[in-house]
Amino acid sequence: MIKVVKFGGSSVANAAQFEKVKDIVNAEKDRKYIIVSACGKESFEDHKVTDLLYLCDAHIRYHVSYEELFQQIENKYRRIKEDLHLSIDLDKEFASIRNAIEKAASQDFIVSRGEYLTAKCLAEYINAEFVDAKDVIAFQYDGNIDLQKTQELIKKINTNKKIVIPGFYGALPNGIIKIMSRGGSDVTGSIVANVVDADVYENWTDVTGVYVADPRIIDNPLGIPRITYNELREMSYMGANVLHDDAVFPVRAKNIPINIKNTNKPEEPGTMIMEDCSEFDKKDPPHIVTGIAGKKDFTVITLSKSHSSTEVGFLRRLLSVFEDYQISIEAVPITVDTFSIIVVSESIQNCLYEIVSRLKNEFHPDEIKVEDRLSLIAVVGRSMKSVPGMSGRLLSEFGSNQINIKIINQSADELSIVVGVDNKDFEKSIQCIYDRFVLEEKVSV
Ligand code: ASP
């Protein structure tokens, strides 16, 4: 069995966290490939190393001294070295980073140093082999990962020890360091899991898996024991902050489950993310609702025009106006002769009046209305389709809680029902769905 394990920034924020990581890694010999983020915040007032490195880079670009910021980063690693009695030559490491900076190092190089240094310290501490991501994570020039080359490079690693690889970056074919987008260590872990054909990809963080609902809204929400990749995609699209979006594809391509675990509570099972949960669901029926996620601040532009519903191409022409402004559309509920276009308010704020006046001039509607402060809430659950009357019950729950529903949308696969309510009803809506369909009900399949 091969496990790829990734530790996020909070799992390596200081020496005490390093100790927990060591215990976790040593607890199972299968935990062979270890991917690590840069040190995260130790406390609320502290800063993530990657954020400090981005700030250093901005200072360098504007010729402002970066010394004070860099010192904060140095201090963090020196403290870890001292507390863990490491022998890593940090003077040499920092001198070489400064030297690269003097020679106009790229932003990608500078911000990747957090992962690089954290991985070096961790490898020494757990007596594992440090393998630089620039030598094994291969980017193509178009910015995509070259999985085949990455696989060849990782297969060439010759050691009996466990392997520590920094997350978040790799190298272009010419050897130049290239980073991923923020949170990219999740992606590195997933890529490594893919190329080594791991049995599981463990993603260790500071929460006990994926929660049914946002803990900022629901007090102590239940964790989700199992969730499918499709359900997770629905939830993250609607705002649940779980994994980097690009981290699912590489493991999903090989049907490798992801296990989200808590470094601070390793005994808890966390959340398993997989293609198909049905085998497990038979033994342990899940809740009707797997998760609830939502976002505030959408704008709805509603256009009504007699006979437009029978006019071929009307909707396409309507949507193309939004496309001209590069506005992504969230949903398009349609009734007879009335079309509502829902978009993220922020994305349209600079061109809303222009769009509305174009719609008036080009479509001559009978009426056009703009409403903002709309929230969308996705109620997600693989079991919902086996429960007749589910949407009716969901809607009546809103009714009995005096919440006015403005929009309803159910995907054809019945995996999610999206409900639009006024921003002021957002939290209350989530709470009532949670109480009724998560705390009260389970389903048998
Ligand atoms: N350190 C990087 C960031 O803060 C990458 C990561 O943590 O995954 O975005």
Short mmCIF file of C-alpha atoms and ligand atoms in Angstrom, two decimals:
data_model
loop_
_atom_site.label_atom_id
_atom_site.label_comp_id
_atom_site.label_asym_id
_atom_site.label_seq_id
_atom_site.Cartn_x
_atom_site.Cartn_y
_atom_site.Cartn_z
CA MET A 1 0.00 0.00 0.00
CA ILE A 2 1.28 3.48 -0.86
CA LYS A 3 -0.02 6.62 0.80
CA VAL A 4 0.80 10.13 -0.34
CA VAL A 5 0.40 12.56 2.53
CA LYS A 6 0.24 16.32 2.25
CA PHE A 7 0.59 18.67 5.21
CA GLY A 8 -0.80 22.18 4.97
CA GLY A 9 0.83 25.30 6.40
CA SER A 10 -0.87 25.09 9.80
CA SER A 11 0.51 21.56 10.24
CA VAL A 12 4.07 22.91 10.05
CA ALA A 13 3.60 26.34 11.63
CA ASN A 14 6.15 25.71 14.40
CA ALA A 15 8.25 23.02 16.09
CA ALA A 16 5.30 21.63 18.07
CA GLN A 17 3.42 21.06 14.81
CA PHE A 18 6.49 19.42 13.24
CA GLU A 19 6.42 16.94 16.12
CA LYS A 20 2.82 16.01 15.33
CA VAL A 21 3.71 15.55 11.68
CA LYS A 22 6.57 13.26 12.65
CA ASP A 23 4.27 11.09 14.76
CA ILE A 24 1.73 10.86 11.95
CA VAL A 25 4.29 9.98 9.30
CA ASN A 26 6.00 7.39 11.49
CA ALA A 27 2.72 5.80 12.56
CA GLU A 28 2.42 4.04 9.18
CA LYS A 29 5.16 2.76 6.96
CA ASP A 30 2.83 3.21 3.96
CA ARG A 31 3.06 6.98 4.37
CA LYS A 32 5.89 7.10 1.91
CA TYR A 33 5.60 10.38 -0.03
CA ILE A 34 5.25 13.52 2.06
CA ILE A 35 4.31 16.82 0.44
CA VAL A 36 4.58 19.96 2.49
CA SER A 37 3.36 23.57 2.32
CA ALA A 38 5.29 26.55 3.64
CA CYS A 39 4.92 27.32 7.36
CA GLY A 40 1.52 28.84 8.07
CA LYS A 41 0.38 31.14 10.86
CA GLU A 42 1.30 30.21 14.42
CA SER A 43 -1.28 32.57 15.86
CA PHE A 44 -3.92 35.00 14.64
CA GLU A 45 -1.43 37.89 14.50
CA ASP A 46 1.26 35.84 12.78
CA HIS A 47 1.78 35.73 8.98
CA LYS A 48 2.06 32.86 6.53
CA VAL A 49 5.55 32.55 5.11
CA THR A 50 4.20 32.59 1.55
CA ASP A 51 2.36 35.87 2.22
CA LEU A 52 5.60 37.37 3.57
CA LEU A 53 7.49 36.17 0.51
CA TYR A 54 4.92 37.78 -1.83
CA LEU A 55 5.37 40.99 0.17
CA CYS A 56 9.18 40.74 -0.12
CA ASP A 57 8.80 40.34 -3.85
CA ALA A 58 6.59 43.44 -4.09
CA HIS A 59 9.14 45.46 -2.06
CA ILE A 60 11.96 44.30 -4.32
CA ARG A 61 10.01 45.29 -7.44
CA TYR A 62 9.43 48.81 -6.08
CA HIS A 63 13.00 49.10 -4.74
CA VAL A 64 11.89 49.31 -1.11
CA SER A 65 13.95 47.47 1.49
CA TYR A 66 12.62 43.96 2.12
CA GLU A 67 15.00 43.39 5.02
CA GLU A 68 12.47 43.55 7.85
CA LEU A 69 10.09 41.12 6.15
CA PHE A 70 12.85 38.73 5.23
CA GLN A 71 14.05 38.83 8.82
CA GLN A 72 10.64 37.61 10.00
CA ILE A 73 10.95 34.60 7.70
CA GLU A 74 14.52 33.92 8.80
CA ASN A 75 13.51 34.09 12.46
CA LYS A 76 10.71 31.59 11.95
CA TYR A 77 13.00 28.96 10.41
CA ARG A 78 15.82 29.65 12.87
CA ARG A 79 13.41 29.04 15.74
CA ILE A 80 12.24 25.77 14.20
CA LYS A 81 15.85 24.69 13.67
CA GLU A 82 16.76 25.49 17.25
CA ASP A 83 13.67 23.92 18.83
CA LEU A 84 14.07 20.71 16.84
CA HIS A 85 17.89 20.62 17.14
CA LEU A 86 18.37 20.44 13.37
CA SER A 87 21.71 20.83 11.66
CA ILE A 88 20.46 22.39 8.40
CA ASP A 89 22.81 25.23 7.38
CA LEU A 90 20.28 28.06 7.35
CA ASP A 91 23.03 30.72 6.97
CA LYS A 92 23.93 29.12 3.68
CA GLU A 93 20.31 28.71 2.58
CA PHE A 94 19.38 32.32 3.30
CA ALA A 95 22.59 33.63 1.75
CA SER A 96 21.81 31.76 -1.43
CA ILE A 97 18.22 33.11 -1.52
CA ARG A 98 19.48 36.68 -0.97
CA ASN A 99 22.09 36.16 -3.65
CA ALA A 100 19.40 35.02 -6.10
CA ILE A 101 17.27 38.04 -5.16
CA GLU A 102 20.23 40.39 -5.85
CA LYS A 103 20.50 38.78 -9.25
CA ALA A 104 16.83 39.61 -9.98
CA ALA A 105 15.27 36.25 -9.14
CA SER A 106 11.74 35.76 -10.45
CA GLN A 107 8.66 36.10 -8.27
CA ASP A 108 8.05 32.36 -8.71
CA PHE A 109 11.49 31.57 -7.33
CA ILE A 110 11.10 33.91 -4.35
CA VAL A 111 7.65 32.72 -3.24
CA SER A 112 8.56 29.05 -3.68
CA ARG A 113 11.27 29.30 -1.00
CA GLY A 114 8.77 28.76 1.84
CA GLU A 115 7.92 25.25 0.68
CA TYR A 116 11.58 24.58 -0.15
CA LEU A 117 12.84 25.49 3.34
CA THR A 118 9.98 23.78 5.17
CA ALA A 119 10.54 20.56 3.24
CA LYS A 120 14.30 20.69 3.94
CA CYS A 121 13.71 21.11 7.68
CA LEU A 122 11.03 18.40 7.77
CA ALA A 123 13.13 15.90 5.78
CA GLU A 124 15.99 16.24 8.24
CA TYR A 125 13.66 16.07 11.24
CA ILE A 126 11.95 12.86 10.18
CA ASN A 127 15.09 11.38 8.66
CA ALA A 128 13.63 11.25 5.17
CA GLU A 129 15.06 12.04 1.74
CA PHE A 130 14.56 15.64 0.57
CA VAL A 131 13.66 15.74 -3.12
CA ASP A 132 13.38 19.21 -4.63
CA ALA A 133 10.11 19.77 -6.51
CA LYS A 134 12.07 21.47 -9.28
CA ASP A 135 13.65 18.10 -10.06
CA VAL A 136 10.47 16.02 -10.14
CA ILE A 137 7.37 18.16 -10.79
CA ALA A 138 7.54 18.88 -14.51
CA PHE A 139 5.60 21.73 -16.10
CA GLN A 140 5.10 22.14 -19.81
CA TYR A 141 5.72 25.60 -21.28
CA ASP A 142 1.94 26.15 -21.48
CA GLY A 143 1.75 25.93 -17.68
CA ASN A 144 0.17 22.48 -17.56
CA ILE A 145 1.79 19.61 -15.70
CA ASP A 146 3.59 17.00 -17.78
CA LEU A 147 2.35 13.93 -15.90
CA GLN A 148 4.39 11.47 -17.89
CA LYS A 149 7.66 13.28 -17.34
CA THR A 150 6.79 13.82 -13.66
CA GLN A 151 6.18 10.09 -13.35
CA GLU A 152 9.54 9.25 -14.97
CA LEU A 153 11.36 11.67 -12.67
CA ILE A 154 9.68 10.41 -9.50
CA LYS A 155 10.31 6.78 -10.47
CA LYS A 156 14.02 7.58 -10.73
CA ILE A 157 14.24 8.57 -7.05
CA ASN A 158 16.43 5.94 -5.54
CA THR A 159 16.07 5.64 -1.79
CA ASN A 160 14.68 3.35 0.87
CA LYS A 161 13.77 6.30 3.03
CA LYS A 162 10.50 8.22 3.04
CA ILE A 163 10.50 11.11 0.60
CA VAL A 164 9.70 14.75 1.35
CA ILE A 165 8.81 16.98 -1.60
CA PRO A 166 7.97 20.69 -1.33
CA GLY A 167 4.49 21.52 -2.63
CA PHE A 168 3.33 24.47 -4.74
CA TYR A 169 6.07 24.54 -7.38
CA GLY A 170 7.92 22.62 -10.04
CA ALA A 171 10.06 23.54 -13.04
CA LEU A 172 9.58 24.32 -16.71
CA PRO A 173 11.46 22.21 -19.29
CA ASN A 174 14.34 24.74 -19.15
CA GLY A 175 14.68 24.22 -15.38
CA ILE A 176 13.16 27.58 -14.39
CA ILE A 177 10.99 27.41 -11.28
CA LYS A 178 7.26 27.76 -11.83
CA ILE A 179 4.66 27.99 -9.09
CA MET A 180 1.04 26.89 -9.05
CA SER A 181 -1.80 29.13 -7.90
CA ARG A 182 -2.26 29.78 -4.17
CA GLY A 183 -2.91 26.64 -2.15
CA GLY A 184 -1.14 24.64 -4.85
CA SER A 185 0.50 22.14 -2.50
CA ASP A 186 -2.82 20.28 -2.60
CA VAL A 187 -2.24 19.91 -6.33
CA THR A 188 1.33 18.68 -5.90
CA GLY A 189 0.06 16.00 -3.53
CA SER A 190 -2.58 14.93 -6.01
CA ILE A 191 -0.08 14.79 -8.88
CA VAL A 192 2.33 12.69 -6.85
CA ALA A 193 -0.52 10.37 -5.81
CA ASN A 194 -1.41 9.94 -9.47
CA VAL A 195 2.08 9.18 -10.73
CA VAL A 196 2.99 6.74 -7.96
CA ASP A 197 -0.45 5.05 -8.19
CA ALA A 198 -1.15 5.68 -4.53
CA ASP A 199 -3.90 3.79 -2.75
CA VAL A 200 -4.96 6.92 -0.92
CA TYR A 201 -4.08 10.61 -0.87
CA GLU A 202 -4.18 11.93 2.69
CA ASN A 203 -4.56 15.68 2.95
CA TRP A 204 -3.72 16.80 6.51
CA THR A 205 -5.00 20.16 7.65
CA ASP A 206 -6.35 21.89 10.76
CA VAL A 207 -10.00 20.81 10.48
CA THR A 208 -11.53 17.40 10.93
CA GLY A 209 -12.51 16.86 7.33
CA VAL A 210 -15.21 18.54 5.33
CA TYR A 211 -18.05 19.98 7.38
CA VAL A 212 -21.71 19.63 6.44
CA ALA A 213 -21.99 23.42 6.66
CA ASP A 214 -19.73 26.39 7.26
CA PRO A 215 -18.70 26.47 10.97
CA ARG A 216 -18.91 30.27 10.83
CA ILE A 217 -22.67 29.85 10.38
CA ILE A 218 -23.49 26.59 12.18
CA ASP A 219 -22.08 25.96 15.64
CA ASN A 220 -20.03 22.76 15.66
CA PRO A 221 -21.40 21.35 12.41
CA LEU A 222 -21.12 17.61 11.84
CA GLY A 223 -18.28 16.37 9.69
CA ILE A 224 -19.02 14.53 6.45
CA PRO A 225 -17.65 10.97 6.70
CA ARG A 226 -17.91 10.29 2.93
CA ILE A 227 -18.55 12.50 -0.07
CA THR A 228 -18.31 11.86 -3.81
CA TYR A 229 -16.06 13.95 -6.05
CA ASN A 230 -19.20 15.33 -7.75
CA GLU A 231 -20.77 16.40 -4.49
CA LEU A 232 -17.52 18.02 -3.42
CA ARG A 233 -17.34 19.93 -6.69
CA GLU A 234 -20.88 21.29 -6.12
CA MET A 235 -19.99 22.32 -2.59
CA SER A 236 -16.69 23.96 -3.42
CA TYR A 237 -18.20 25.79 -6.35
CA MET A 238 -20.75 27.23 -3.96
CA GLY A 239 -18.13 28.43 -1.54
CA ALA A 240 -17.08 25.50 0.68
CA ASN A 241 -13.37 25.90 1.12
CA VAL A 242 -11.94 22.39 1.15
CA LEU A 243 -9.25 21.66 -1.40
CA HIS A 244 -7.67 23.51 -4.29
CA ASP A 245 -10.00 22.97 -7.28
CA ASP A 246 -7.24 21.50 -9.43
CA ALA A 247 -6.37 18.93 -6.79
CA VAL A 248 -9.27 16.64 -7.61
CA PHE A 249 -8.54 15.87 -11.25
CA PRO A 250 -5.20 13.96 -10.94
CA VAL A 251 -6.44 11.58 -8.24
CA ARG A 252 -9.89 11.22 -9.72
CA ALA A 253 -8.34 10.16 -13.03
CA LYS A 254 -7.00 7.10 -11.23
CA ASN A 255 -9.86 6.62 -8.82
CA ILE A 256 -7.67 7.34 -5.79
CA PRO A 257 -9.68 8.42 -2.73
CA ILE A 258 -8.73 11.57 -0.85
CA ASN A 259 -8.82 11.45 2.93
CA ILE A 260 -9.01 14.87 4.61
CA LYS A 261 -7.52 14.56 8.12
CA ASN A 262 -6.76 16.81 11.07
CA THR A 263 -3.11 17.00 12.15
CA ASN A 264 -4.26 18.09 15.61
CA LYS A 265 -6.70 15.15 15.98
CA PRO A 266 -5.14 12.34 13.98
CA GLU A 267 -7.30 9.67 15.60
CA GLU A 268 -10.45 11.09 13.95
CA PRO A 269 -11.34 9.48 10.61
CA GLY A 270 -11.88 12.75 8.75
CA THR A 271 -13.63 12.78 5.38
CA MET A 272 -13.20 10.30 2.54
CA ILE A 273 -13.73 11.77 -0.92
CA MET A 274 -14.34 9.14 -3.60
CA GLU A 275 -15.93 8.46 -6.94
CA ASP A 276 -18.68 6.24 -5.57
CA CYS A 277 -19.73 5.80 -1.96
CA SER A 278 -22.56 3.30 -2.54
CA GLU A 279 -20.82 0.26 -1.03
CA PHE A 280 -20.24 2.13 2.22
CA ASP A 281 -23.66 3.76 2.15
CA LYS A 282 -25.34 0.34 2.26
CA LYS A 283 -23.75 -0.39 5.61
CA ASP A 284 -23.95 3.10 7.03
CA PRO A 285 -26.76 5.14 5.44
CA PRO A 286 -25.79 8.78 4.98
CA HIS A 287 -27.87 11.86 5.71
CA ILE A 288 -30.26 12.90 2.94
CA VAL A 289 -28.25 16.09 2.68
CA THR A 290 -24.50 15.59 2.40
CA GLY A 291 -23.63 19.24 2.63
CA ILE A 292 -24.93 22.79 2.45
CA ALA A 293 -22.88 25.57 0.92
CA GLY A 294 -23.73 29.00 -0.27
CA LYS A 295 -22.60 32.43 -1.31
CA LYS A 296 -23.99 35.90 -0.88
CA ASP A 297 -24.12 38.86 -3.23
CA PHE A 298 -25.52 37.84 -6.58
CA THR A 299 -27.38 40.15 -8.94
CA VAL A 300 -30.42 39.08 -10.99
CA ILE A 301 -31.27 40.85 -14.22
CA THR A 302 -34.80 39.91 -15.29
CA LEU A 303 -36.02 40.71 -18.75
CA SER A 304 -39.62 40.16 -19.90
CA LYS A 305 -40.84 40.42 -23.45
CA SER A 306 -44.05 39.00 -24.97
CA HIS A 307 -43.51 36.00 -27.26
CA SER A 308 -39.76 35.92 -26.66
CA SER A 309 -39.98 32.31 -25.41
CA THR A 310 -40.99 31.14 -28.88
CA GLU A 311 -38.38 33.23 -30.68
CA VAL A 312 -35.52 30.96 -31.80
CA GLY A 313 -32.10 32.26 -30.74
CA PHE A 314 -33.47 34.82 -28.24
CA LEU A 315 -31.68 33.33 -25.23
CA ARG A 316 -28.42 32.91 -27.12
CA ARG A 317 -28.45 36.56 -28.19
CA LEU A 318 -29.27 37.62 -24.64
CA LEU A 319 -26.41 35.65 -23.16
CA SER A 320 -23.97 36.86 -25.78
CA VAL A 321 -24.31 40.39 -24.37
CA PHE A 322 -22.90 39.10 -21.08
CA GLU A 323 -20.21 37.21 -22.92
CA ASP A 324 -19.11 40.43 -24.61
CA TYR A 325 -18.30 41.77 -21.15
CA GLN A 326 -16.65 38.50 -20.06
CA ILE A 327 -19.26 38.02 -17.33
CA SER A 328 -19.67 34.46 -16.17
CA ILE A 329 -23.31 33.47 -15.65
CA GLU A 330 -24.32 31.54 -12.58
CA ALA A 331 -27.85 30.44 -13.54
CA VAL A 332 -30.63 31.34 -15.98
CA PRO A 333 -34.07 30.55 -14.61
CA ILE A 334 -36.68 30.93 -17.36
CA THR A 335 -40.47 31.16 -17.29
CA VAL A 336 -42.76 32.04 -20.21
CA ASP A 337 -41.39 35.20 -21.83
CA THR A 338 -39.28 36.02 -18.77
CA PHE A 339 -35.55 35.36 -18.48
CA SER A 340 -33.55 35.91 -15.31
CA ILE A 341 -29.77 36.08 -15.58
CA ILE A 342 -27.93 35.56 -12.29
CA VAL A 343 -24.36 36.79 -11.97
CA VAL A 344 -21.89 37.54 -9.18
CA SER A 345 -22.55 41.17 -8.19
CA GLU A 346 -18.88 42.06 -8.02
CA SER A 347 -18.24 40.79 -11.54
CA ILE A 348 -20.83 43.09 -13.07
CA GLN A 349 -20.55 46.21 -10.95
CA ASN A 350 -18.47 48.19 -13.45
CA CYS A 351 -20.60 47.43 -16.49
CA LEU A 352 -24.12 46.87 -15.13
CA TYR A 353 -25.57 50.11 -16.54
CA GLU A 354 -23.93 49.57 -19.89
CA ILE A 355 -25.33 46.03 -20.09
CA VAL A 356 -28.82 47.11 -19.07
CA SER A 357 -28.86 49.88 -21.67
CA ARG A 358 -27.67 47.47 -24.35
CA LEU A 359 -30.40 45.01 -23.39
CA LYS A 360 -32.98 47.81 -23.66
CA ASN A 361 -31.70 48.98 -27.05
CA GLU A 362 -31.22 45.55 -28.60
CA PHE A 363 -34.20 43.62 -27.19
CA HIS A 364 -36.85 46.32 -26.53
CA PRO A 365 -38.17 44.40 -23.49
CA ASP A 366 -41.57 45.12 -21.94
CA GLU A 367 -39.81 45.26 -18.61
CA ILE A 368 -36.29 44.94 -17.26
CA LYS A 369 -35.54 44.64 -13.55
CA VAL A 370 -32.29 44.49 -11.59
CA GLU A 371 -32.22 43.04 -8.10
CA ASP A 372 -29.13 42.53 -6.01
CA ARG A 373 -28.39 41.15 -2.54
CA LEU A 374 -29.35 37.65 -3.62
CA SER A 375 -27.78 34.63 -1.91
CA LEU A 376 -27.57 31.21 -3.49
CA ILE A 377 -27.58 28.14 -1.28
CA ALA A 378 -26.77 24.70 -2.66
CA VAL A 379 -28.24 21.75 -0.84
CA VAL A 380 -26.13 18.82 -2.00
CA GLY A 381 -26.80 15.12 -1.51
CA ARG A 382 -26.30 11.94 -3.52
CA SER A 383 -29.21 10.40 -1.62
CA MET A 384 -31.76 13.07 -2.46
CA LYS A 385 -32.81 11.44 -5.70
CA SER A 386 -33.97 8.34 -3.88
CA VAL A 387 -36.26 10.38 -1.63
CA PRO A 388 -39.56 11.31 -3.33
CA GLY A 389 -40.86 14.74 -2.46
CA MET A 390 -37.49 15.98 -1.27
CA SER A 391 -37.68 19.33 -3.02
CA GLY A 392 -41.23 19.86 -1.79
CA ARG A 393 -40.17 19.24 1.79
CA LEU A 394 -37.16 21.46 1.42
CA LEU A 395 -39.27 24.31 0.11
CA SER A 396 -41.92 23.91 2.77
CA GLU A 397 -39.16 24.17 5.39
CA PHE A 398 -38.36 27.63 4.03
CA GLY A 399 -42.08 28.49 4.13
CA SER A 400 -42.53 27.45 7.73
CA ASN A 401 -39.52 29.56 8.66
CA GLN A 402 -40.97 32.62 6.88
CA ILE A 403 -38.16 32.70 4.32
CA ASN A 404 -39.10 33.95 0.90
CA ILE A 405 -37.57 31.90 -1.92
CA LYS A 406 -36.69 33.94 -4.98
CA ILE A 407 -35.19 31.26 -7.18
CA ILE A 408 -35.11 27.46 -7.32
CA ASN A 409 -32.89 25.36 -9.54
CA GLN A 410 -32.43 21.60 -9.46
CA SER A 411 -29.76 19.88 -11.52
CA ALA A 412 -31.02 17.09 -13.80
CA ASP A 413 -28.91 14.51 -11.92
CA GLU A 414 -30.75 15.59 -8.74
CA LEU A 415 -27.45 15.93 -6.94
CA SER A 416 -28.19 19.43 -5.75
CA ILE A 417 -31.01 21.89 -5.29
CA VAL A 418 -30.02 25.54 -5.43
CA VAL A 419 -32.27 28.03 -3.67
CA GLY A 420 -31.97 31.81 -3.97
CA VAL A 421 -32.95 33.96 -0.98
CA ASP A 422 -32.35 37.52 0.12
CA ASN A 423 -28.92 38.07 1.71
CA LYS A 424 -30.61 38.81 5.02
CA ASP A 425 -32.07 35.27 5.10
CA PHE A 426 -28.81 33.51 4.19
CA GLU A 427 -27.67 32.29 7.61
CA LYS A 428 -31.18 31.48 8.80
CA SER A 429 -31.81 29.37 5.68
CA ILE A 430 -28.68 27.32 6.18
CA GLN A 431 -29.51 26.81 9.83
CA CYS A 432 -33.02 25.56 9.14
CA ILE A 433 -31.92 23.14 6.38
CA TYR A 434 -29.21 21.86 8.67
CA ASP A 435 -31.56 21.33 11.62
CA ARG A 436 -34.23 19.62 9.56
CA PHE A 437 -32.32 17.49 7.05
CA VAL A 438 -29.01 16.83 8.77
CA LEU A 439 -29.75 16.62 12.47
CA GLU A 440 -33.14 14.97 12.11
CA GLU A 441 -32.95 12.61 9.14
CA LYS A 442 -30.94 9.77 7.75
CA VAL A 443 -31.80 7.81 4.64
CA SER A 444 -31.67 4.10 3.83
CA VAL A 445 -30.50 3.16 0.37
N1 ASP B 1 2.19 28.16 0.46
C1 ASP B 1 1.32 28.33 -0.67
C2 ASP B 1 0.17 29.25 -0.30
O1 ASP B 1 0.12 29.77 0.80
C3 ASP B 1 0.86 27.02 -1.22
C4 ASP B 1 0.13 26.13 -0.24
O2 ASP B 1 0.16 26.36 0.97
O3 ASP B 1 -0.47 25.18 -0.67
O4 ASP B 1 -0.67 29.48 -1.12
#
